[in-house]
CSV table of C-alpha atoms in Angstrom, one decimal:
chain,number,residue,atom,x,y,z
X,613,MET,CA,109.1,9.9,-16.3
X,614,VAL,CA,107.4,9.5,-13.2
X,615,ASP,CA,105.5,6.4,-12.5
X,616,ASP,CA,101.8,6.6,-12.4
X,617,MET,CA,101.5,4.4,-9.6
X,618,ALA,CA,103.8,6.4,-7.3
X,619,LEU,CA,101.8,8.9,-7.9
X,620,ALA,CA,98.7,6.7,-6.1
X,621,PRO,CA,98.4,6.6,-2.6
X,622,ALA,CA,100.0,3.0,-1.3
X,623,ASP,CA,96.3,3.0,0.6
X,624,ALA,CA,94.1,3.7,-2.2
X,625,PRO,CA,91.2,0.6,-2.3
X,626,VAL,CA,91.2,-1.0,-6.0
X,627,GLN,CA,87.8,-1.2,-7.2
X,628,ALA,CA,86.2,-4.6,-8.3
X,629,ASP,CA,85.2,-4.6,-11.9
X,630,ALA,CA,81.4,-3.6,-12.2
X,631,PRO,CA,78.9,-6.5,-12.5
X,632,PRO,CA,78.3,-6.9,-16.4
X,633,THR,CA,75.1,-5.2,-16.3
X,634,ARG,CA,71.7,-7.4,-18.1
X,635,GLY,CA,68.9,-6.0,-20.8
X,636,LEU,CA,65.3,-5.6,-19.9
X,637,VAL,CA,64.3,-9.3,-22.3
X,638,ALA,CA,67.6,-10.9,-20.0
X,639,GLN,CA,66.9,-9.8,-16.6
X,640,ALA,CA,62.6,-10.7,-17.1
X,641,ILE,CA,63.6,-14.3,-18.2
X,642,ARG,CA,66.2,-14.7,-15.7
X,643,ASP,CA,63.4,-13.3,-13.0
X,644,THR,CA,60.7,-15.6,-15.1
X,645,LEU,CA,62.6,-18.6,-14.4
X,646,SER,CA,64.2,-18.3,-10.7
X,647,GLY,CA,60.8,-20.3,-9.9
X,648,ALA,CA,60.6,-24.1,-10.2
X,649,GLY,CA,56.5,-23.6,-11.6
X,650,ALA,CA,57.9,-21.5,-14.3
X,651,LYS,CA,61.2,-23.8,-15.0
X,652,ALA,CA,58.3,-27.0,-15.0
X,653,GLY,CA,55.5,-25.0,-17.0
X,654,LEU,CA,58.7,-24.4,-19.6
X,655,VAL,CA,60.1,-27.8,-20.0
X,656,TRP,CA,56.9,-29.0,-20.5
X,657,ILE,CA,56.2,-26.8,-22.9
X,658,CYS,CA,59.2,-27.4,-24.5
X,659,VAL,CA,58.4,-31.2,-24.7
X,660,VAL,CA,55.3,-30.2,-26.8
X,661,GLY,CA,57.2,-28.0,-29.1
X,662,PHE,CA,59.2,-31.0,-29.4
X,663,CYS,CA,56.8,-33.0,-30.7
X,664,ALA,CA,55.3,-30.9,-32.7
X,665,VAL,CA,58.4,-30.7,-34.6
X,666,PHE,CA,59.2,-34.4,-34.8
X,667,ALA,CA,56.4,-35.8,-34.7
X,668,PRO,CA,56.8,-38.0,-37.9
X,669,PHE,CA,60.1,-38.9,-37.2
X,670,LEU,CA,58.5,-40.3,-33.4
X,671,ALA,CA,55.7,-41.8,-35.0
X,672,ASN,CA,55.8,-43.0,-38.2
X,673,SER,CA,54.1,-46.7,-39.8
X,674,TYR,CA,56.9,-46.0,-42.5
X,675,PRO,CA,60.2,-47.1,-41.6
X,676,LEU,CA,63.2,-44.6,-41.8
X,677,ALA,CA,65.2,-47.0,-43.8
X,678,VAL,CA,64.8,-50.2,-44.9
X,679,LYS,CA,66.5,-53.0,-46.7
X,680,ILE,CA,64.9,-54.6,-50.0
X,681,GLY,CA,66.6,-56.6,-52.3
X,682,GLY,CA,70.0,-55.0,-51.0
X,683,HIS,CA,69.4,-51.6,-51.6
X,684,TRP,CA,68.1,-49.1,-49.0
X,685,SER,CA,65.6,-46.2,-49.0
X,686,SER,CA,63.7,-44.2,-46.4
X,687,PRO,CA,60.2,-44.3,-47.4
X,688,LEU,CA,59.4,-42.4,-44.2
X,689,LEU,CA,61.5,-39.2,-45.3
X,690,ARG,CA,59.4,-39.9,-48.7
X,691,HIS,CA,56.4,-39.4,-46.6
X,692,LEU,CA,56.8,-35.9,-45.4
X,693,THR,CA,54.6,-33.1,-46.2
X,694,PRO,CA,55.5,-29.7,-46.9
X,695,VAL,CA,54.7,-28.9,-43.5
X,696,ASP,CA,57.2,-31.7,-41.8
X,697,VAL,CA,59.7,-29.5,-44.1
X,698,ILE,CA,58.5,-25.9,-43.4
X,699,LEU,CA,59.0,-27.2,-39.7
X,700,LEU,CA,61.8,-28.9,-39.5
X,701,VAL,CA,63.7,-26.4,-41.5
X,702,MET,CA,62.1,-23.3,-39.2
X,703,PHE,CA,63.3,-25.4,-36.1
X,704,PHE,CA,67.1,-25.6,-36.9
X,705,ALA,CA,67.0,-21.7,-38.2
X,706,CYS,CA,65.5,-21.2,-35.2
X,707,VAL,CA,68.2,-23.3,-32.9
X,708,ILE,CA,71.2,-20.8,-35.8
X,709,LEU,CA,69.7,-17.6,-34.8
X,710,ALA,CA,69.4,-18.4,-30.7
X,711,LEU,CA,73.5,-19.4,-31.0
X,712,ILE,CA,74.0,-15.9,-32.8
X,713,ARG,CA,75.0,-13.6,-30.0
X,714,ARG,CA,76.0,-10.7,-31.9
X,715,LEU,CA,72.5,-10.3,-33.8
X,716,THR,CA,69.5,-8.5,-32.1
X,717,PHE,CA,66.7,-9.7,-31.0
X,718,ALA,CA,64.9,-7.6,-33.9
X,719,ARG,CA,67.2,-8.7,-36.4
X,720,LYS,CA,66.7,-12.6,-35.9
X,721,LEU,CA,62.8,-12.3,-35.7
X,722,ALA,CA,63.3,-10.4,-39.5
X,723,ILE,CA,65.9,-13.1,-40.5
X,724,GLY,CA,63.4,-15.5,-39.2
X,725,GLY,CA,60.6,-14.2,-40.8
X,726,ILE,CA,62.6,-14.1,-44.3
X,727,VAL,CA,62.9,-17.8,-44.1
X,728,LEU,CA,60.2,-18.9,-43.2
X,729,VAL,CA,58.8,-16.7,-46.4
X,730,VAL,CA,61.1,-18.2,-48.5
X,731,ILE,CA,60.9,-22.0,-47.3
X,732,THR,CA,56.8,-21.4,-47.3
X,733,PRO,CA,56.4,-22.0,-51.1
X,734,LEU,CA,59.8,-24.2,-52.0
X,735,ALA,CA,58.3,-26.5,-49.5
X,736,TYR,CA,54.5,-26.5,-51.5
X,737,LEU,CA,56.4,-26.6,-55.0
X,738,PHE,CA,59.0,-29.0,-54.9
X,739,VAL,CA,57.8,-31.2,-51.5
X,740,ARG,CA,55.3,-34.0,-53.3
X,741,PRO,CA,54.5,-37.1,-50.9
X,742,PRO,CA,52.4,-39.7,-52.3
X,743,SER,CA,48.9,-39.0,-52.6
X,744,LEU,CA,47.7,-42.8,-51.4
X,745,ASP,CA,49.0,-44.2,-47.9
X,746,VAL,CA,49.3,-47.2,-47.2
X,747,PHE,CA,50.6,-48.1,-43.4
X,748,GLU,CA,50.5,-51.3,-43.3
X,749,GLU,CA,52.5,-52.2,-46.6
X,750,TYR,CA,55.9,-52.9,-44.3
X,751,ARG,CA,54.4,-54.4,-42.0
X,752,ASP,CA,52.9,-57.1,-44.8
X,753,LEU,CA,56.8,-57.0,-46.3
X,754,ALA,CA,57.8,-57.7,-42.4
X,755,LYS,CA,55.5,-60.5,-42.5
X,756,GLN,CA,56.8,-62.2,-46.1
X,757,GLY,CA,60.2,-61.7,-44.9
X,758,LYS,CA,60.7,-59.5,-47.6
X,759,ILE,CA,62.7,-56.4,-45.9
X,760,GLU,CA,65.9,-57.6,-45.0
X,761,ALA,CA,66.9,-54.7,-42.2
X,762,ALA,CA,64.5,-51.4,-41.3
X,763,ILE,CA,65.1,-48.8,-38.7
X,764,TYR,CA,61.4,-47.3,-37.0
X,765,ALA,CA,60.4,-44.5,-35.6
X,766,PRO,CA,60.1,-45.8,-31.9
X,767,ILE,CA,56.6,-46.0,-32.0
X,768,PRO,CA,56.3,-47.7,-35.2
X,769,TYR,CA,52.2,-45.8,-36.1
X,770,SER,CA,50.8,-43.2,-37.8
X,771,ALA,CA,48.5,-41.2,-36.6
X,772,ASN,CA,46.0,-42.2,-39.2
X,773,ASP,CA,47.5,-45.5,-39.1
X,774,ARG,CA,44.1,-47.5,-38.3
X,775,MET,CA,45.8,-51.0,-38.4
X,776,ARG,CA,43.3,-52.5,-40.5
X,777,ASP,CA,45.3,-56.1,-41.0
X,778,GLN,CA,45.1,-55.4,-37.3
X,779,PRO,CA,42.0,-55.5,-36.0
X,780,GLU,CA,42.4,-57.6,-33.0
X,781,ASP,CA,44.1,-54.3,-31.2
X,782,ARG,CA,41.5,-51.9,-31.7
X,783,LEU,CA,40.1,-50.5,-28.4
X,784,SER,CA,42.5,-52.3,-26.3
X,785,PRO,CA,43.8,-50.8,-23.3
X,786,PRO,CA,47.3,-49.7,-22.4
X,787,ASN,CA,49.8,-52.4,-23.5
X,788,ARG,CA,53.3,-53.1,-24.5
X,789,ARG,CA,52.8,-52.8,-27.9
X,790,HIS,CA,50.6,-49.7,-27.9
X,791,LEU,CA,52.0,-47.9,-24.7
X,792,LEU,CA,48.9,-45.7,-24.4
X,793,GLY,CA,46.2,-47.8,-25.8
X,794,THR,CA,44.2,-47.5,-28.9
X,795,GLU,CA,41.2,-45.9,-29.9
X,796,ASP,CA,38.1,-47.9,-31.2
X,797,THR,CA,39.0,-47.1,-34.6
X,798,GLY,CA,42.4,-48.5,-34.2
X,799,GLY,CA,44.5,-46.0,-34.1
X,800,ASP,CA,47.2,-46.1,-31.7
X,801,LEU,CA,46.9,-42.8,-28.9
X,802,LEU,CA,50.3,-42.3,-28.1
X,803,SER,CA,51.2,-41.5,-31.8
X,804,ARG,CA,47.6,-39.4,-32.3
X,805,MET,CA,48.4,-37.6,-29.3
X,806,ILE,CA,52.1,-36.6,-30.3
X,807,HIS,CA,50.7,-35.7,-33.7
X,808,ALA,CA,47.7,-33.7,-31.7
X,809,CYS,CA,50.8,-31.4,-30.0
X,810,ARG,CA,51.0,-29.4,-33.7
X,811,ILE,CA,47.3,-28.7,-33.7
X,812,ALA,CA,47.5,-27.0,-29.9
X,813,MET,CA,50.6,-25.2,-30.7
X,814,SER,CA,49.7,-23.8,-33.9
X,815,ILE,CA,46.1,-22.8,-33.1
X,816,GLY,CA,47.9,-20.8,-29.6
X,817,PHE,CA,50.7,-19.3,-31.0
X,818,ILE,CA,49.0,-17.9,-34.7
X,819,SER,CA,45.6,-17.3,-33.1
X,820,THR,CA,47.4,-14.8,-30.3
X,821,GLY,CA,49.4,-13.7,-33.0
X,822,ILE,CA,46.9,-11.8,-35.0
X,823,ALA,CA,45.2,-10.5,-31.5
X,824,VAL,CA,48.6,-9.4,-30.3
X,825,VAL,CA,49.2,-7.6,-34.0
X,826,ILE,CA,45.2,-5.9,-33.8
X,827,GLY,CA,45.6,-5.0,-30.1
X,828,ILE,CA,48.9,-3.3,-30.3
X,829,VAL,CA,47.6,-1.6,-33.3
X,830,VAL,CA,44.3,-0.1,-32.2
X,831,GLY,CA,45.3,0.6,-28.7
X,832,GLY,CA,48.2,1.9,-29.4
X,833,VAL,CA,46.9,4.8,-31.5
X,834,MET,CA,43.7,5.1,-28.9
X,835,GLY,CA,46.4,6.0,-26.7
X,836,TYR,CA,48.5,8.4,-28.5
X,837,PHE,CA,45.9,10.4,-30.2
X,838,VAL,CA,43.2,10.0,-27.4
X,839,GLY,CA,40.0,12.1,-27.7
X,840,ALA,CA,37.4,11.1,-30.7
X,841,ILE,CA,39.9,8.3,-31.9
X,842,ASP,CA,39.9,6.7,-28.7
X,843,LEU,CA,36.6,7.5,-28.2
X,844,PHE,CA,35.7,5.3,-31.2
X,845,GLY,CA,38.1,2.9,-30.4
X,846,MET,CA,36.4,1.5,-26.6
X,847,ARG,CA,33.2,1.4,-28.8
X,848,LEU,CA,34.5,-1.1,-31.3
X,849,ILE,CA,36.3,-2.8,-28.3
X,850,GLU,CA,33.0,-2.8,-26.9
X,851,ILE,CA,31.2,-5.0,-29.6
X,852,PHE,CA,33.9,-7.2,-30.1
X,853,GLU,CA,33.8,-8.2,-26.2
X,854,ALA,CA,29.8,-8.4,-26.5
X,855,ILE,CA,30.8,-11.5,-29.2
X,856,PRO,CA,30.4,-14.9,-27.6
X,857,THR,CA,33.5,-16.8,-29.0
X,858,LEU,CA,33.0,-19.7,-28.6
X,859,PHE,CA,29.4,-19.7,-30.7
X,860,LEU,CA,30.9,-17.8,-33.5
X,861,LEU,CA,33.2,-20.4,-33.4
X,862,ILE,CA,30.3,-23.3,-33.8
X,863,ALA,CA,28.4,-21.1,-36.5
X,864,ILE,CA,31.8,-20.4,-38.5
X,865,VAL,CA,32.3,-24.3,-38.3
X,866,ALA,CA,28.4,-25.2,-39.8
X,867,PHE,CA,28.5,-22.6,-42.1
X,868,PHE,CA,31.8,-23.1,-43.6
X,869,GLY,CA,33.2,-26.1,-42.5
X,870,ARG,CA,36.3,-27.2,-39.8
X,871,ASN,CA,38.9,-25.4,-41.1
X,872,LEU,CA,42.5,-24.7,-38.6
X,873,TYR,CA,43.0,-21.6,-40.6
X,874,ILE,CA,39.1,-20.0,-39.9
X,875,MET,CA,39.3,-21.1,-37.3
X,876,MET,CA,42.8,-19.3,-36.0
X,877,ALA,CA,41.4,-16.2,-37.7
X,878,ILE,CA,38.5,-16.4,-35.3
X,879,ILE,CA,40.4,-16.8,-32.4
X,880,GLY,CA,42.7,-13.9,-33.4
X,881,LEU,CA,40.0,-11.7,-34.8
X,882,THR,CA,37.7,-11.7,-31.7
X,883,THR,CA,40.5,-12.2,-28.8
X,884,TRP,CA,42.2,-8.9,-29.8
X,885,THR,CA,40.6,-6.7,-27.0
X,886,GLY,CA,42.0,-7.3,-24.1
X,887,ASP,CA,45.9,-6.7,-25.6
X,888,ALA,CA,44.7,-3.3,-27.1
X,889,ARG,CA,43.3,-2.0,-23.7
X,890,PHE,CA,46.4,-3.1,-21.8
X,891,ILE,CA,48.7,-1.0,-24.9
X,892,ARG,CA,46.0,1.8,-24.6
X,893,GLY,CA,46.8,1.9,-20.7
X,894,GLU,CA,50.5,2.1,-21.5
X,895,PHE,CA,50.3,4.1,-24.2
X,896,LEU,CA,48.1,6.6,-22.3
X,897,ARG,CA,51.0,6.4,-19.8
X,898,LEU,CA,54.0,7.4,-21.8
X,899,ARG,CA,52.8,10.0,-24.3
X,900,ASN,CA,53.8,12.5,-22.0
X,901,GLN,CA,57.3,11.1,-21.1
X,902,ASP,CA,59.9,12.9,-21.9
X,903,PHE,CA,61.7,11.2,-23.8
X,904,VAL,CA,58.3,11.3,-26.4
X,905,HIS,CA,58.3,14.6,-26.6
X,906,ALA,CA,62.3,14.6,-27.6
X,907,ALA,CA,61.2,12.3,-30.6
X,908,VAL,CA,58.4,14.2,-31.6
X,909,ALA,CA,60.3,17.8,-31.3
X,910,ALA,CA,63.2,15.3,-33.4
X,911,GLY,CA,60.7,15.5,-35.8
X,912,LEU,CA,60.1,12.0,-35.9
X,913,PRO,CA,57.4,10.1,-38.1
X,914,VAL,CA,54.5,9.0,-36.4
X,915,ARG,CA,54.7,5.4,-36.7
X,916,SER,CA,58.4,5.6,-35.2
X,917,VAL,CA,57.0,7.1,-32.1
X,918,LEU,CA,54.5,5.0,-31.6
X,919,PHE,CA,55.9,1.8,-32.3
X,920,ARG,CA,59.8,2.2,-31.7
X,921,HIS,CA,59.9,4.7,-28.7
X,922,ILE,CA,56.7,4.6,-27.3
X,923,LEU,CA,56.0,0.3,-27.4
X,924,PRO,CA,59.1,-0.8,-26.5
X,925,ASN,CA,58.5,0.6,-23.1
X,926,GLY,CA,55.2,-0.2,-22.7
X,927,ILE,CA,54.7,-4.2,-24.2
X,928,SER,CA,55.8,-5.5,-21.0
X,929,PRO,CA,51.8,-6.3,-19.8
X,930,LEU,CA,51.0,-7.8,-22.9
X,931,ILE,CA,53.3,-10.4,-23.2
X,932,VAL,CA,52.2,-11.3,-19.9
X,933,SER,CA,48.3,-11.5,-21.2
X,934,ALA,CA,49.9,-13.2,-24.2
X,935,SER,CA,51.1,-16.5,-22.9
X,936,PHE,CA,47.6,-16.5,-21.7
X,937,GLY,CA,46.1,-15.8,-24.8
X,938,ILE,CA,47.7,-18.8,-26.0
X,939,ALA,CA,46.3,-21.7,-23.1
X,940,SER,CA,42.9,-19.7,-24.0
X,941,ALA,CA,43.1,-20.5,-27.7
X,942,ILE,CA,43.8,-24.0,-26.9
X,943,LEU,CA,40.7,-24.3,-24.7
X,944,TYR,CA,38.8,-22.9,-27.8
X,945,GLU,CA,40.0,-25.9,-30.2
X,946,SER,CA,39.8,-28.6,-27.7
X,947,THR,CA,36.1,-27.7,-26.5
X,948,LEU,CA,35.2,-27.5,-30.6
X,949,SER,CA,36.7,-30.7,-31.2
X,950,PHE,CA,35.0,-32.2,-28.2
X,951,LEU,CA,31.3,-31.3,-29.5
X,952,GLY,CA,33.0,-33.3,-32.5
X,953,LEU,CA,33.2,-29.5,-34.6
X,954,GLY,CA,36.6,-30.1,-34.9
X,955,LEU,CA,39.3,-31.3,-37.7
X,956,VAL,CA,38.9,-34.5,-39.3
X,957,ASP,CA,41.5,-35.2,-41.0
X,958,GLU,CA,44.2,-34.6,-38.0
X,959,PRO,CA,44.2,-35.5,-34.8
X,960,SER,CA,43.7,-32.9,-31.9
X,961,TRP,CA,43.4,-33.6,-28.0
X,962,GLY,CA,40.0,-32.5,-27.7
X,963,GLN,CA,39.0,-34.6,-30.9
X,964,MET,CA,40.4,-37.7,-28.4
X,965,LEU,CA,38.6,-36.6,-25.3
X,966,GLU,CA,35.2,-36.6,-27.3
X,967,GLN,CA,36.2,-40.7,-28.9
X,968,SER,CA,36.3,-41.5,-24.7
X,969,LEU,CA,32.3,-42.1,-25.1
X,970,GLY,CA,32.2,-45.2,-26.7
X,971,VAL,CA,29.2,-46.6,-28.5
X,972,GLY,CA,26.2,-46.9,-25.9
X,973,GLY,CA,27.4,-44.1,-23.3
X,974,THR,CA,30.1,-46.8,-22.3
X,975,PHE,CA,33.2,-44.8,-21.1
X,976,ILE,CA,36.5,-45.8,-21.9
X,977,TRP,CA,39.3,-44.3,-19.5
X,978,TRP,CA,42.2,-44.7,-21.1
X,979,ILE,CA,41.6,-42.1,-24.1
X,980,ALA,CA,39.9,-39.8,-21.8
X,981,PHE,CA,42.3,-39.4,-19.1
X,982,PHE,CA,45.5,-39.2,-21.4
X,983,PRO,CA,44.3,-36.5,-23.6
X,984,GLY,CA,42.9,-34.7,-20.7
X,985,LEU,CA,46.2,-34.7,-18.9
X,986,ALA,CA,47.6,-33.2,-22.0
X,987,ILE,CA,45.3,-30.4,-22.1
X,988,PHE,CA,45.4,-29.7,-18.5
X,989,LEU,CA,49.4,-29.6,-18.3
X,990,THR,CA,49.4,-27.9,-21.5
X,991,VAL,CA,47.6,-25.1,-20.4
X,992,PHE,CA,48.6,-24.8,-16.7
X,993,ALA,CA,51.9,-24.4,-18.5
X,994,TYR,CA,51.4,-21.3,-19.9
X,995,ASN,CA,49.3,-20.3,-16.9
X,996,LEU,CA,52.5,-20.4,-14.4
X,997,ILE,CA,54.5,-19.1,-16.9
X,998,GLY,CA,52.6,-15.9,-17.4
X,999,GLU,CA,52.3,-15.6,-13.6
X,1000,SER,CA,55.9,-15.9,-13.5
X,1001,LEU,CA,56.6,-13.2,-15.8
X,1002,ARG,CA,53.7,-11.0,-14.3
X,1003,ASP,CA,55.8,-10.6,-11.2
X,1004,ALA,CA,58.6,-10.6,-13.3
X,1005,LEU,CA,57.8,-7.6,-14.9
X,1006,ASP,CA,55.9,-5.8,-12.1
X,1007,PRO,CA,58.5,-3.0,-11.0
X,1008,ARG,CA,56.4,-2.4,-7.6
X,1009,LEU,CA,57.7,-6.2,-6.2
X,1010,HIS,CA,61.6,-5.2,-6.9
X,1011,GLY,CA,60.7,-1.5,-4.8
X,1012,ILE,CA,60.4,0.5,-7.8
X,1013,GLU,CA,57.3,2.6,-7.7
């Protein structure tokens, strides 16, 4: 038997292993994070997201663990709300799904949605925190010497703790006890800023998600069918673009009250027009491509042609637009809160800015500076990521025409 190696020429070049190929998503992520600006923006967004998820464990008047009368208990865990539990479960579920490499992104998204649908009713059914919060309870017990040992959060003040037992700390500038100072109502500014991260993240992602879904459906139908449907869709887009989102939000809040979910819905229902224009343009470009004709010839249903064949190839501009949409939604909520039309019971950065103008028109610099800086950094971070993502997904920058 002749050895195969003997048949090969002695000077035949040895081929090196081909480098592993990357998918579109992996390559886009790599190119996006290649710039220092996008990395810095992502770090800040991760910090805000971490504070939003673990806010009760970072700033809370109730101790995580306390020993009274020889028995240990956890008042902090007992006072967790259903929203706290949902955020914690979803965070760890997303981490676990991210570590599982063999699952596709679509399957991870589907599993995450199932977990959310299952955990939400269970949390509201079984998680029942006390209806009345007495924030100074454990401070009073500590003064009386009844607490044998206790483990507190890094910031031992809840967002809505007005510290009525410590009136001397009201409206105090940054100091060792209150690193960013306090408000005129006595609330610790750093604690309220940490808990306000939830409003910033939720209103940005949920309202933008609503806008993206509507934009994909409307824009995809317009771009694929064209004709009368496209004409009607463009007139519909022009009608919605003529609606001033901020004035509509003010009117809705005046009639229906201050509700975060209503704000999310209004922002999403009035800002989808740009996404629809992007998707329409991409569908018009792709509808006559060979792979689309092949899918139609194979007898695939229209929804499969639209959302499984055309959409994955034309969603790149929408991803970039969504990053700017999140920043815009945060600005809308901050503007409403600054005008005094935001949420009352939940802290937000815009609400704190409104409180920086004290009684008699006095200006309180620390209440204006730190929340204003947080709004600026968050919006700027999303803009940096959006611009870097736009450059990463632009084929002209990679020599592709």
